[in-house]
Amino acid sequence: MNAMRRCKYFRSLLLVVGILICWVSFNKITRYRLSNAYKKHFHSSLVQIPVTNFCKKPEGAHTYKICNYLPYSEVKCGKEQNGNRSSETYRVPNEVMFIWFAKHMPFRFYNYLALRSAASIQQVDKLKFYYSEGLPVGKYWERTVNEIPCLELIQVEEPGEIFGVKMPDAVRRTDLGRINYLIESGGVYVDGDVITLKKFDALRNYPITIGRSTASKTCLCVVFAEKESHFLMEFRKKFPEHFQTDFPSYFTTWYLGEFIKESKIYIHMEDATINRPNPYVSLDGVSSTTEDRIDISNNFFLHIHPNKAKGFDGLPPKCLKMEDDELRILDTVYGEAARIALFGSPDLIFKPGEETYEQKPKRKIKVFSSELKIYKKET
C-alpha cells in the first residue's frame, strides 16, 4: 500500500516538474526572442506589438505620448495590400525607385529612413532599388532589407552614354538612369535623402509631376511619371545640346526650367510640398531641413540635402548621426520627419518617468512672390 502511494506521489511530482520545466523554457524562449528583436533594432517591423498596448497620450497632451517601447509602424507594402490604389485609374504606378550608383559610399540612417518611409507611408506595390557594382553594407542596410517586404533589388549597368555623349561621373549617370527607368516602367523616382511624410496618391493622377525648389528653378529630385512619359522622352533628347562638364547637375536643374518653358508640354508643378524647405541660405536657411523648426504638415516629402545643410564650420548637423532613441525626442524638422518614417506619427515619444514637454511652435516657409512662369495648366 505504501509502495503504491509512493509511486503515485512520484508520478505527480514528475508531472509538476515537467510542467514547470515547460513553462520556464517557454518564457525563456519568448523573452529571448523579444529581447533580441529589441536589441537588434529596438522593434523590428517583423515583430509587431500593437501600439495601443504600450503607448498613451496623457490628458491635455497635444504633441507627445508616453510609450513603454518605441512604437514602430508596421511596414505593409506590396500589391496585395493595396487593392484599388494599384488600379489603372492612376496614371502613375504605385512604385517608388531609388538608385545606388555608389562606390564605397556609406548607407546612412537617413537613407534607411527614405526607403522605410516610402514603403510604410505610401504602402507601395514595389520599392525598386537599382544598383550597379554592389549593394550597400552596414547595419542600416540590414534594417532596410529586413523591414521592407516589397523591396526589389535590381542590378543594372550604369548608363555610360547617350546619343554619343559619355557620362563621366556618377551624378550624370544617376540623372540619366532615373529618366530611363521612369520612361521604361513609370513610377516615382525619389532621391536617397528624401523622407516621405504622407500618402501621395493625389499626385499619381498627373502624367508628370515635379516640385519647385526656388523662385525660378525646379529639379528631378522627386519625379512622378507615367510609363513612356512624353515629357521625359523629349527632355532626354536635349542632353547632348546642354552637356555642361563643369556643372554635373546643370541638365536636371537649370536647363530643366528652360526646357519646360520651351516644350509647351504639360507638367504638374507642386509649389512647396516636394522640394521645400530648401536649405539655401538665401531661401529657407541652412538648418531648414535639419535643426530648424519648420511647419511640414502639408508636405508630401522632406528633402534633407545633407551637403547643403552643413553649417558654417563645413560639418553636417549632429542630428543626421542620431538614431531612433535620440530622434524620438528631437524637436526639430528632421526629428519630426524621422518619427513619421519610424512610428507613423510626428509626436514626441517619452518613456515612463521621463520629463515631458510639448513641441515648440514652428515657422512657415516663405511663400514665393509670384507663380513660377514654367507652370502650365493642362488643357
Short mmCIF file of C-alpha atoms in Angstrom, two decimals:
data_model
loop_
_atom_site.label_atom_id
_atom_site.label_comp_id
_atom_site.label_asym_id
_atom_site.label_seq_id
_atom_site.Cartn_x
_atom_site.Cartn_y
_atom_site.Cartn_z
CA MET A 1 0.00 0.00 0.00
CA ASN A 2 2.79 2.38 0.97
CA ALA A 3 4.61 1.46 -2.24
CA MET A 4 1.55 2.38 -4.30
CA ARG A 5 1.26 5.72 -2.52
CA ARG A 6 4.93 6.45 -3.09
CA CYS A 7 4.52 5.55 -6.77
CA LYS A 8 1.56 7.93 -7.16
CA TYR A 9 3.46 10.65 -5.31
CA PHE A 10 6.47 10.37 -7.60
CA ARG A 11 4.22 10.36 -10.69
CA SER A 12 2.53 13.55 -9.50
CA LEU A 13 5.87 15.10 -8.66
CA LEU A 14 7.26 14.28 -12.11
CA LEU A 15 4.18 15.77 -13.74
CA VAL A 16 4.54 19.02 -11.77
CA VAL A 17 8.28 19.19 -12.52
CA GLY A 18 7.57 18.60 -16.23
CA ILE A 19 5.00 21.42 -16.32
CA LEU A 20 7.42 23.77 -14.55
CA ILE A 21 10.21 22.93 -16.99
CA CYS A 22 7.94 23.60 -19.97
CA TRP A 23 6.71 26.88 -18.50
CA VAL A 24 10.24 28.13 -17.72
CA SER A 25 11.51 27.10 -21.17
CA PHE A 26 8.63 28.83 -22.94
CA ASN A 27 9.19 32.06 -21.04
CA LYS A 28 12.93 31.96 -21.68
CA ILE A 29 12.37 31.46 -25.40
CA THR A 30 9.78 34.23 -25.53
CA ARG A 31 11.98 36.64 -23.59
CA TYR A 32 14.97 35.71 -25.77
CA ARG A 33 13.05 36.39 -28.96
CA LEU A 34 11.69 39.72 -27.79
CA SER A 35 14.92 40.92 -26.20
CA ASN A 36 16.94 40.08 -29.29
CA ALA A 37 14.42 41.83 -31.54
CA TYR A 38 14.69 44.97 -29.42
CA LYS A 39 18.44 44.70 -29.02
CA LYS A 40 18.87 44.49 -32.76
CA HIS A 41 16.52 47.28 -33.84
CA PHE A 42 14.50 48.10 -30.71
CA HIS A 43 11.45 46.79 -32.51
CA SER A 44 11.71 45.29 -35.99
CA SER A 45 8.72 45.51 -38.32
CA LEU A 46 8.86 41.72 -38.34
CA VAL A 47 7.86 41.60 -34.64
CA GLN A 48 4.77 43.69 -34.19
CA ILE A 49 3.28 44.70 -30.85
CA PRO A 50 0.08 46.78 -31.02
CA VAL A 51 0.83 50.42 -30.25
CA THR A 52 -2.27 50.76 -28.09
CA ASN A 53 -0.88 48.20 -25.65
CA PHE A 54 2.11 50.24 -24.59
CA CYS A 55 1.54 53.89 -25.62
CA LYS A 56 -0.74 56.50 -24.13
CA LYS A 57 -1.39 60.16 -24.70
CA PRO A 58 -1.90 61.86 -21.33
CA GLU A 59 -4.87 64.12 -20.85
CA GLY A 60 -4.02 67.55 -22.19
CA ALA A 61 -1.06 66.36 -24.26
CA HIS A 62 -1.06 67.55 -27.87
CA THR A 63 2.28 66.76 -29.47
CA TYR A 64 3.72 63.89 -27.42
CA LYS A 65 2.90 60.49 -25.99
CA ILE A 66 4.38 58.14 -23.40
CA CYS A 67 5.39 54.65 -24.50
CA ASN A 68 6.91 51.64 -22.77
CA TYR A 69 8.57 50.68 -26.06
CA LEU A 70 9.25 52.51 -29.26
CA PRO A 71 6.03 52.18 -31.29
CA TYR A 72 7.44 51.30 -34.70
CA SER A 73 4.92 51.37 -37.52
CA GLU A 74 4.42 48.16 -39.43
CA VAL A 75 5.76 48.20 -42.98
CA LYS A 76 2.86 46.92 -45.05
CA CYS A 77 3.60 47.09 -48.74
CA GLY A 78 3.12 45.01 -51.84
CA LYS A 79 0.42 44.87 -54.48
CA GLU A 80 -1.77 42.52 -52.44
CA GLN A 81 -2.06 45.23 -49.74
CA ASN A 82 -3.38 47.97 -51.96
CA GLY A 83 -6.47 46.92 -53.90
CA ASN A 84 -7.82 49.82 -55.96
CA ARG A 85 -4.83 52.03 -55.13
CA SER A 86 -2.87 49.92 -57.61
CA SER A 87 -5.53 50.04 -60.30
CA GLU A 88 -5.27 51.61 -63.73
CA THR A 89 -7.31 54.58 -62.55
CA TYR A 90 -3.97 56.23 -61.70
CA ARG A 91 -1.65 57.37 -64.47
CA VAL A 92 1.46 56.73 -62.39
CA PRO A 93 2.14 53.24 -60.96
CA ASN A 94 2.35 52.88 -57.19
CA GLU A 95 6.05 52.06 -57.39
CA VAL A 96 8.95 54.03 -55.94
CA MET A 97 12.51 53.75 -57.21
CA PHE A 98 15.88 54.62 -55.72
CA ILE A 99 19.25 54.49 -57.47
CA TRP A 100 22.57 53.48 -55.88
CA PHE A 101 25.44 54.11 -58.29
CA ALA A 102 27.95 54.45 -55.48
CA LYS A 103 31.38 53.07 -54.66
CA HIS A 104 32.50 52.97 -51.04
CA MET A 105 29.72 55.32 -50.03
CA PRO A 106 28.13 54.62 -46.64
CA PHE A 107 24.44 53.85 -46.40
CA ARG A 108 23.38 56.31 -43.74
CA PHE A 109 20.47 56.39 -41.34
CA TYR A 110 18.61 58.99 -43.41
CA ASN A 111 18.94 56.66 -46.44
CA TYR A 112 17.21 53.99 -44.37
CA LEU A 113 14.51 56.49 -43.36
CA ALA A 114 13.97 57.43 -47.02
CA LEU A 115 13.32 53.83 -48.08
CA ARG A 116 11.34 52.87 -44.98
CA SER A 117 9.06 55.90 -45.19
CA ALA A 118 8.26 55.34 -48.87
CA ALA A 119 7.27 51.75 -48.12
CA SER A 120 5.39 52.29 -44.85
CA ILE A 121 3.67 55.63 -45.50
CA GLN A 122 2.72 55.18 -49.17
CA GLN A 123 2.41 51.36 -48.96
CA VAL A 124 3.88 50.97 -52.42
CA ASP A 125 3.39 47.97 -54.69
CA LYS A 126 7.14 47.79 -55.23
CA LEU A 127 10.14 49.58 -53.82
CA LYS A 128 12.71 49.29 -56.61
CA PHE A 129 16.37 49.66 -55.70
CA TYR A 130 18.58 49.98 -58.77
CA TYR A 131 22.25 49.34 -58.09
CA SER A 132 25.32 48.76 -60.24
CA GLU A 133 28.57 47.37 -58.82
CA GLY A 134 27.41 46.37 -55.37
CA LEU A 135 24.73 46.70 -52.72
CA PRO A 136 25.18 48.92 -49.68
CA VAL A 137 26.52 47.38 -46.48
CA GLY A 138 26.16 48.09 -42.79
CA LYS A 139 23.53 47.91 -40.07
CA TYR A 140 21.18 50.46 -41.68
CA TRP A 141 21.10 48.49 -44.92
CA GLU A 142 20.40 45.31 -42.93
CA ARG A 143 17.45 47.05 -41.31
CA THR A 144 16.18 48.13 -44.72
CA VAL A 145 16.32 44.61 -46.14
CA ASN A 146 14.78 43.04 -43.02
CA GLU A 147 11.92 45.51 -42.66
CA ILE A 148 10.68 46.15 -46.20
CA PRO A 149 8.92 43.10 -47.70
CA CYS A 150 8.31 44.74 -51.10
CA LEU A 151 11.96 45.72 -51.67
CA GLU A 152 13.05 44.65 -55.15
CA LEU A 153 16.80 44.70 -55.83
CA ILE A 154 17.63 45.33 -59.50
CA GLN A 155 21.24 45.17 -60.66
CA VAL A 156 21.93 47.22 -63.78
CA GLU A 157 24.81 48.60 -65.77
CA GLU A 158 25.23 52.32 -65.25
CA PRO A 159 24.26 54.22 -68.43
CA GLY A 160 27.64 55.06 -69.93
CA GLU A 161 26.49 57.36 -72.72
CA ILE A 162 23.50 58.79 -74.54
CA PHE A 163 23.39 59.82 -78.20
CA GLY A 164 27.18 59.51 -78.30
CA VAL A 165 27.76 61.72 -75.25
CA LYS A 166 29.65 59.91 -72.48
CA MET A 167 28.71 60.16 -68.82
CA PRO A 168 31.95 60.91 -66.93
CA ASP A 169 30.59 60.83 -63.39
CA ALA A 170 28.02 59.18 -61.12
CA VAL A 171 25.88 62.34 -60.90
CA ARG A 172 25.15 62.41 -64.63
CA ARG A 173 24.74 58.63 -64.81
CA THR A 174 22.24 58.75 -61.98
CA ASP A 175 20.37 61.61 -63.69
CA LEU A 176 20.15 59.63 -66.90
CA GLY A 177 19.26 56.44 -65.04
CA ARG A 178 16.21 57.96 -63.34
CA ILE A 179 14.93 59.28 -66.68
CA ASN A 180 15.49 55.92 -68.41
CA TYR A 181 13.86 53.81 -65.70
CA LEU A 182 10.83 56.11 -65.42
CA ILE A 183 10.30 56.02 -69.19
CA GLU A 184 10.62 52.24 -69.13
CA SER A 185 8.10 51.44 -66.40
CA GLY A 186 6.69 54.64 -64.90
CA GLY A 187 6.51 55.31 -61.18
CA VAL A 188 8.04 57.70 -58.69
CA TYR A 189 11.75 58.43 -58.52
CA VAL A 190 12.96 59.66 -55.10
CA ASP A 191 16.46 60.79 -54.09
CA GLY A 192 18.05 58.81 -51.28
CA ASP A 193 17.85 61.75 -48.86
CA VAL A 194 14.10 62.36 -49.23
CA ILE A 195 11.71 61.26 -46.47
CA THR A 196 8.08 60.55 -47.38
CA LEU A 197 5.68 62.25 -44.95
CA LYS A 198 2.21 61.29 -46.21
CA LYS A 199 0.47 59.35 -48.95
CA PHE A 200 0.92 60.91 -52.37
CA ASP A 201 -1.83 59.20 -54.39
CA ALA A 202 -3.20 62.62 -55.39
CA LEU A 203 -0.02 63.26 -57.40
CA ARG A 204 -0.33 59.96 -59.27
CA ASN A 205 -3.22 61.38 -61.29
CA TYR A 206 -0.97 63.56 -63.44
CA PRO A 207 1.21 62.37 -66.34
CA ILE A 208 4.26 64.15 -64.91
CA THR A 209 4.82 65.92 -61.57
CA ILE A 210 7.88 67.69 -60.20
CA GLY A 211 8.44 70.20 -57.40
CA ARG A 212 9.53 73.81 -57.36
CA SER A 213 12.76 74.28 -55.38
CA THR A 214 13.48 78.02 -55.72
CA ALA A 215 11.65 81.02 -57.13
CA SER A 216 12.95 80.27 -60.62
CA LYS A 217 14.14 76.66 -60.56
CA THR A 218 13.00 73.07 -60.13
CA CYS A 219 14.80 69.70 -60.14
CA LEU A 220 14.33 65.98 -60.73
CA CYS A 221 14.92 65.10 -57.06
CA VAL A 222 11.40 63.66 -56.86
CA VAL A 223 9.63 62.81 -60.12
CA PHE A 224 6.22 61.27 -60.79
CA ALA A 225 5.88 59.94 -64.34
CA GLU A 226 3.64 57.66 -66.31
CA LYS A 227 5.19 54.91 -68.42
CA GLU A 228 6.70 56.18 -71.69
CA SER A 229 6.37 59.74 -70.47
CA HIS A 230 6.29 62.10 -73.45
CA PHE A 231 7.83 64.87 -71.37
CA LEU A 232 10.81 62.75 -70.25
CA MET A 233 11.42 61.28 -73.71
CA GLU A 234 11.58 64.76 -75.24
CA PHE A 235 13.69 66.07 -72.37
CA ARG A 236 16.20 63.21 -72.76
CA LYS A 237 16.78 64.15 -76.42
CA LYS A 238 18.17 67.52 -75.32
CA PHE A 239 21.00 66.10 -73.29
CA PRO A 240 23.77 66.34 -75.93
CA GLU A 241 22.93 70.01 -76.59
CA HIS A 242 23.14 71.04 -72.95
CA PHE A 243 26.00 68.98 -71.59
CA GLN A 244 27.98 71.00 -69.06
CA THR A 245 31.24 69.43 -67.88
CA ASP A 246 31.79 71.93 -65.06
CA PHE A 247 28.31 71.61 -63.52
CA PRO A 248 27.19 67.95 -63.33
CA SER A 249 23.58 68.64 -62.33
CA TYR A 250 23.02 71.52 -64.79
CA PHE A 251 20.81 69.48 -67.10
CA THR A 252 18.33 68.32 -64.45
CA THR A 253 18.15 71.64 -62.60
CA TRP A 254 18.88 74.86 -64.52
CA TYR A 255 18.17 73.61 -68.02
CA LEU A 256 15.07 71.71 -66.86
CA GLY A 257 13.28 75.01 -66.25
CA GLU A 258 14.23 76.31 -69.66
CA PHE A 259 13.02 73.11 -71.32
CA ILE A 260 9.63 73.32 -69.63
CA LYS A 261 9.14 76.84 -70.98
CA GLU A 262 10.25 75.84 -74.48
CA SER A 263 8.48 72.50 -74.80
CA LYS A 264 4.90 73.55 -74.10
CA ILE A 265 4.34 70.04 -72.71
CA TYR A 266 2.02 69.93 -69.72
CA ILE A 267 3.54 69.27 -66.32
CA HIS A 268 2.04 69.44 -62.85
CA MET A 269 4.21 71.60 -60.58
CA GLU A 270 4.00 71.39 -56.78
CA ASP A 271 4.91 74.76 -55.34
CA ALA A 272 6.01 73.86 -51.81
CA THR A 273 5.16 70.26 -50.89
CA ILE A 274 8.07 68.37 -52.51
CA ASN A 275 11.29 70.41 -52.53
CA ARG A 276 10.60 72.92 -49.76
CA PRO A 277 12.01 73.79 -47.32
CA ASN A 278 15.27 74.18 -49.21
CA PRO A 279 18.49 74.76 -47.20
CA TYR A 280 19.88 77.56 -49.30
CA VAL A 281 20.95 80.43 -47.03
CA SER A 282 19.03 82.96 -49.10
CA LEU A 283 15.87 80.88 -49.23
CA ASP A 284 14.82 78.88 -46.16
CA GLY A 285 18.17 78.72 -44.29
CA VAL A 286 20.87 76.05 -44.00
CA SER A 287 19.12 74.45 -41.00
CA SER A 288 15.65 74.43 -42.53
CA THR A 289 15.68 70.68 -43.22
CA THR A 290 17.55 69.57 -40.11
CA GLU A 291 17.80 71.62 -36.90
CA ASP A 292 15.18 74.32 -37.51
CA ARG A 293 11.50 74.04 -36.59
CA ILE A 294 9.55 74.24 -39.85
CA ASP A 295 5.88 73.53 -40.48
CA ILE A 296 5.82 70.49 -42.80
CA SER A 297 2.25 69.44 -42.04
CA ASN A 298 1.20 69.93 -45.68
CA ASN A 299 4.31 68.37 -47.21
CA PHE A 300 4.44 65.11 -49.12
CA PHE A 301 8.22 64.94 -48.65
CA LEU A 302 11.16 66.44 -46.78
CA HIS A 303 14.28 66.70 -48.94
CA ILE A 304 17.16 66.90 -46.46
CA HIS A 305 20.03 67.94 -48.77
CA PRO A 306 22.79 66.88 -46.30
CA ASN A 307 25.52 68.60 -48.32
CA LYS A 308 23.67 71.91 -48.41
CA ALA A 309 22.61 71.64 -44.77
CA LYS A 310 26.19 71.86 -43.49
CA GLY A 311 26.89 74.62 -41.02
CA PHE A 312 29.42 77.42 -41.40
CA ASP A 313 32.05 75.06 -39.97
CA GLY A 314 31.55 72.82 -43.02
CA LEU A 315 30.29 69.92 -40.92
CA PRO A 316 26.89 68.22 -41.24
CA PRO A 317 24.46 68.80 -38.38
CA LYS A 318 24.74 66.36 -35.47
CA CYS A 319 21.14 65.25 -35.85
CA LEU A 320 21.99 63.38 -39.08
CA LYS A 321 24.08 60.98 -36.99
CA MET A 322 21.31 60.34 -34.47
CA GLU A 323 19.34 57.09 -34.29
CA ASP A 324 15.95 56.01 -33.01
CA ASP A 325 16.34 56.68 -29.28
CA GLU A 326 17.59 60.25 -29.78
CA LEU A 327 15.24 61.12 -32.63
CA ARG A 328 12.17 60.14 -30.58
CA ILE A 329 12.54 63.39 -28.55
CA LEU A 330 14.27 65.63 -31.10
CA ASP A 331 12.03 68.67 -31.53
CA THR A 332 13.22 69.75 -34.99
CA VAL A 333 12.01 69.36 -38.57
CA TYR A 334 14.32 66.38 -39.13
CA GLY A 335 13.24 64.78 -35.85
CA GLU A 336 9.59 65.11 -36.89
CA ALA A 337 10.22 63.57 -40.31
CA ALA A 338 12.22 60.72 -38.76
CA ARG A 339 9.39 59.91 -36.32
CA ILE A 340 6.89 59.82 -39.18
CA ALA A 341 9.17 57.38 -41.00
CA LEU A 342 9.73 55.20 -37.94
CA PHE A 343 6.49 55.48 -35.96
CA GLY A 344 3.94 56.87 -38.42
CA SER A 345 3.39 59.96 -36.26
CA PRO A 346 5.21 63.27 -35.63
CA ASP A 347 4.55 63.06 -31.87
CA LEU A 348 7.49 63.14 -29.48
CA ILE A 349 7.97 59.78 -27.70
CA PHE A 350 8.77 59.76 -23.99
CA LYS A 351 9.45 56.78 -21.77
CA PRO A 352 7.61 56.37 -18.44
CA GLY A 353 9.18 58.58 -15.79
CA GLU A 354 10.86 60.99 -18.20
CA GLU A 355 10.12 64.70 -18.09
CA THR A 356 7.64 65.54 -20.85
CA TYR A 357 7.13 68.68 -22.90
CA GLU A 358 5.16 69.85 -25.92
CA GLN A 359 6.77 70.65 -29.25
CA LYS A 360 7.68 74.30 -29.73
CA PRO A 361 5.96 76.46 -32.35
CA LYS A 362 7.06 76.00 -35.96
CA ARG A 363 7.62 78.65 -38.59
CA LYS A 364 6.14 78.54 -42.06
CA ILE A 365 8.37 78.71 -45.12
CA LYS A 366 8.40 81.82 -47.28
CA VAL A 367 5.77 81.91 -50.00
CA PHE A 368 7.13 82.72 -53.43
CA SER A 369 6.00 86.16 -54.50
CA SER A 370 4.89 85.04 -57.93
CA GLU A 371 3.81 81.91 -59.74
CA LEU A 372 6.63 80.09 -61.48
CA LYS A 373 6.44 81.04 -65.14
CA ILE A 374 7.12 77.49 -66.28
CA TYR A 375 3.90 76.24 -64.68
CA LYS A 376 1.35 75.22 -67.31
CA LYS A 377 -2.20 74.07 -66.80
CA GLU A 378 -3.46 71.01 -68.62
CA THR A 379 -5.80 71.79 -71.49
#
